[in-house]
CSV table of C-alpha atoms in Angstrom, one decimal:
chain,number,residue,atom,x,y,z
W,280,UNK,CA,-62.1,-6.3,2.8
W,281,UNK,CA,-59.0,-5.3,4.6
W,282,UNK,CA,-55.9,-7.6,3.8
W,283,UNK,CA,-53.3,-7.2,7.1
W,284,UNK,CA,-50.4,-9.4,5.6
W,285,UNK,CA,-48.8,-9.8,2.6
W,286,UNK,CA,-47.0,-8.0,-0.2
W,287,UNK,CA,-49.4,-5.2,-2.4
W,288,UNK,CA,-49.8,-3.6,-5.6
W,289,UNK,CA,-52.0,-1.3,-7.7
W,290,UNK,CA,-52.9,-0.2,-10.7
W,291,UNK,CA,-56.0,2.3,-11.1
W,292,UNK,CA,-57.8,3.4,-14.2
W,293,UNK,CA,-57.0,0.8,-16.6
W,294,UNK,CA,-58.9,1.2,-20.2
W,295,UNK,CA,-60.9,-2.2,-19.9
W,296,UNK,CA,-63.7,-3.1,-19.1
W,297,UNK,CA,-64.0,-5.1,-15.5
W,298,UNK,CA,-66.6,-7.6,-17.2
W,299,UNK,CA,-63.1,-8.7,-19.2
W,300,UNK,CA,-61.2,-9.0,-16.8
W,301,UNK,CA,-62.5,-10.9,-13.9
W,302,UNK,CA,-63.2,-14.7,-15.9
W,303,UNK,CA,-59.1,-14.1,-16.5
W,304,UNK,CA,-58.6,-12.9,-12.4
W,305,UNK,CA,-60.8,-16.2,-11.7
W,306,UNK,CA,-58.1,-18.5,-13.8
W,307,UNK,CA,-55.0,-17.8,-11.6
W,308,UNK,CA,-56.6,-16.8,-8.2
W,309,UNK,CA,-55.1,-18.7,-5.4
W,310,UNK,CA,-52.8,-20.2,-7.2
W,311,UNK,CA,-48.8,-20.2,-7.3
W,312,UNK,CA,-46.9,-17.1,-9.0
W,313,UNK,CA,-44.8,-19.1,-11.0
W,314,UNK,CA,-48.5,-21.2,-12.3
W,315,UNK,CA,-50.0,-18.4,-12.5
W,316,UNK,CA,-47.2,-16.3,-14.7
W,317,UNK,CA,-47.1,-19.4,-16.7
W,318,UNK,CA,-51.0,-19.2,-17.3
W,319,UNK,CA,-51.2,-15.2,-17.9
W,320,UNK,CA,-48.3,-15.3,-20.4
W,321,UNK,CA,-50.3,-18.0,-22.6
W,322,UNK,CA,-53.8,-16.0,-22.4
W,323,UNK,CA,-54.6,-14.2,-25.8
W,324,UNK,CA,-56.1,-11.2,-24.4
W,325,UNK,CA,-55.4,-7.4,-23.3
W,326,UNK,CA,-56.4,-8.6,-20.0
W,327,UNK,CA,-53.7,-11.0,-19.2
W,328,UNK,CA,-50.8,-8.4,-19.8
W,329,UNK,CA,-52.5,-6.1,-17.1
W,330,UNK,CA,-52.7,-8.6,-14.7
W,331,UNK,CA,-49.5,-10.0,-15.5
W,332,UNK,CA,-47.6,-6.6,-14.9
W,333,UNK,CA,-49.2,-5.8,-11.3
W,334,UNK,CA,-48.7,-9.4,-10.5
W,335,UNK,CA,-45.2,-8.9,-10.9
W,336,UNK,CA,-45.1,-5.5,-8.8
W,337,UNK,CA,-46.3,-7.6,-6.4
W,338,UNK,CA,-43.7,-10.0,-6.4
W,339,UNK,CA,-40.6,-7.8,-6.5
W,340,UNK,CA,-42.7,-5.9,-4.2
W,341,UNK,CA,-42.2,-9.3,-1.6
W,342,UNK,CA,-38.9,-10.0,-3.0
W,343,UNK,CA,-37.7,-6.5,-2.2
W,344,UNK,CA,-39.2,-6.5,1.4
W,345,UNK,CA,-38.4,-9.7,2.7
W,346,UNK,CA,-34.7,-11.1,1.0
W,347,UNK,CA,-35.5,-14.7,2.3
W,348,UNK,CA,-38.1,-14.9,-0.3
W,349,UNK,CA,-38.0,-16.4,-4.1
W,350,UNK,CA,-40.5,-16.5,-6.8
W,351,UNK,CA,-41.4,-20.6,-6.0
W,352,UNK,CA,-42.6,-19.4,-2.4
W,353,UNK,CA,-45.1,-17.1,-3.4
W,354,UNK,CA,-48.6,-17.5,-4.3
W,355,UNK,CA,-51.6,-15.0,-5.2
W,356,UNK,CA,-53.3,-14.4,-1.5
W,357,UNK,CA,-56.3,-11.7,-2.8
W,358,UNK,CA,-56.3,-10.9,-6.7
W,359,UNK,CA,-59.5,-8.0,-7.2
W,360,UNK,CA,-61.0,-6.3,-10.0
W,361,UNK,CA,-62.4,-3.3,-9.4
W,362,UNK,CA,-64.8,-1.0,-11.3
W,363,UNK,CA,-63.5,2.6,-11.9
W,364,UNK,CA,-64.7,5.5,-13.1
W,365,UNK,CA,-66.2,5.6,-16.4
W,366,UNK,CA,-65.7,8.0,-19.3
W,367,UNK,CA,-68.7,9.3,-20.7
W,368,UNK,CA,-68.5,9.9,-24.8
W,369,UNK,CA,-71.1,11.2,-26.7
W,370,UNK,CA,-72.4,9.0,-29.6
W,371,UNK,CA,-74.5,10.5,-32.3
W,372,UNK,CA,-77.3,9.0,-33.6
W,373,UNK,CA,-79.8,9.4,-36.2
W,374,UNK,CA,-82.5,12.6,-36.6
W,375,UNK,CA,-79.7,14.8,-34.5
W,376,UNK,CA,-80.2,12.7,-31.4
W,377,UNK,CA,-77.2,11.2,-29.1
W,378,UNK,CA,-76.6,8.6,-26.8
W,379,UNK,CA,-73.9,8.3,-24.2
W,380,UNK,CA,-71.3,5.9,-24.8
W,381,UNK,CA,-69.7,5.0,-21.4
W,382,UNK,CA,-65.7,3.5,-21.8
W,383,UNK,CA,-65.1,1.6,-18.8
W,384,UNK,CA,-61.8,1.6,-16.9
W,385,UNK,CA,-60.8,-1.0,-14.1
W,386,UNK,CA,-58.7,-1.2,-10.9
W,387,UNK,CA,-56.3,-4.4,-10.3
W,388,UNK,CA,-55.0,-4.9,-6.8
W,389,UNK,CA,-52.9,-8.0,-6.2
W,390,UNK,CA,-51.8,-9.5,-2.7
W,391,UNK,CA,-49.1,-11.7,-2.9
W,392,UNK,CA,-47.9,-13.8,0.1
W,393,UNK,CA,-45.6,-16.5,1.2
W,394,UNK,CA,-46.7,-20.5,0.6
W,395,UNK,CA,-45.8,-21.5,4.2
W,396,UNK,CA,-48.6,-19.2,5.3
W,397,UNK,CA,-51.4,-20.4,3.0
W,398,UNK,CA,-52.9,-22.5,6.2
W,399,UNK,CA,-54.1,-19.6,7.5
């Protein structure tokens, strides 16, 4: 799904798991930067930082680009979590056996955009 306006950021192979963060991406999605900041900064979890930093990109990414802009005229447009590649561990186990532990990473991508353009 191909967003064509707005103001981007990334970050790629975070160490957490995807499961962990979406219920935290579903919290603040759609909502206004400054709600959503205030939201993220009062979540107790690993997640909320991560989120909370690319969100931010994204606003000084919008801020940077476009001067007219403040912090009050933005709100989250697209906010995904996607699944990245997975590092693979070995575990062992009893009788000289292994499993294969599997550390999951995650990639954030935030679009930011301005309120008057929420319509459409």
């Amino acid at each position: 799904m191909e967003v064509k306006k707005g103001y981007k950021a990334q970050a790629k192979h975070l160490l957490v798991s995807p499961k962990k963060l979406r219920p935290i991406a579903d919290t603040i999605r759609r909502k206004p930067y400054t709600e959503a900041l205030a939201i993220l900064e009062n979540t107790p979890k690993k997640g909320a930082g991560l989120i909370k930093k690319v969100l931010q990109s994204a606003a000084a990414n919008a801020m940077y680009q476009n001067n007219k802009l403040d912090e009050e005229g933005l709100y989250i447009k697209q906010l995904m979590i996607n699944e990245g590649p997975r590092m693979k561990r070995i575990w062992a186990r009893a009788r000289g056996r292994r499993d294969i532990l599997q550390k999951r990473m995650s990639h954030i991508s935030v679009v930011v955009d301005e309120i008057a353009s929420m319509g459409e």
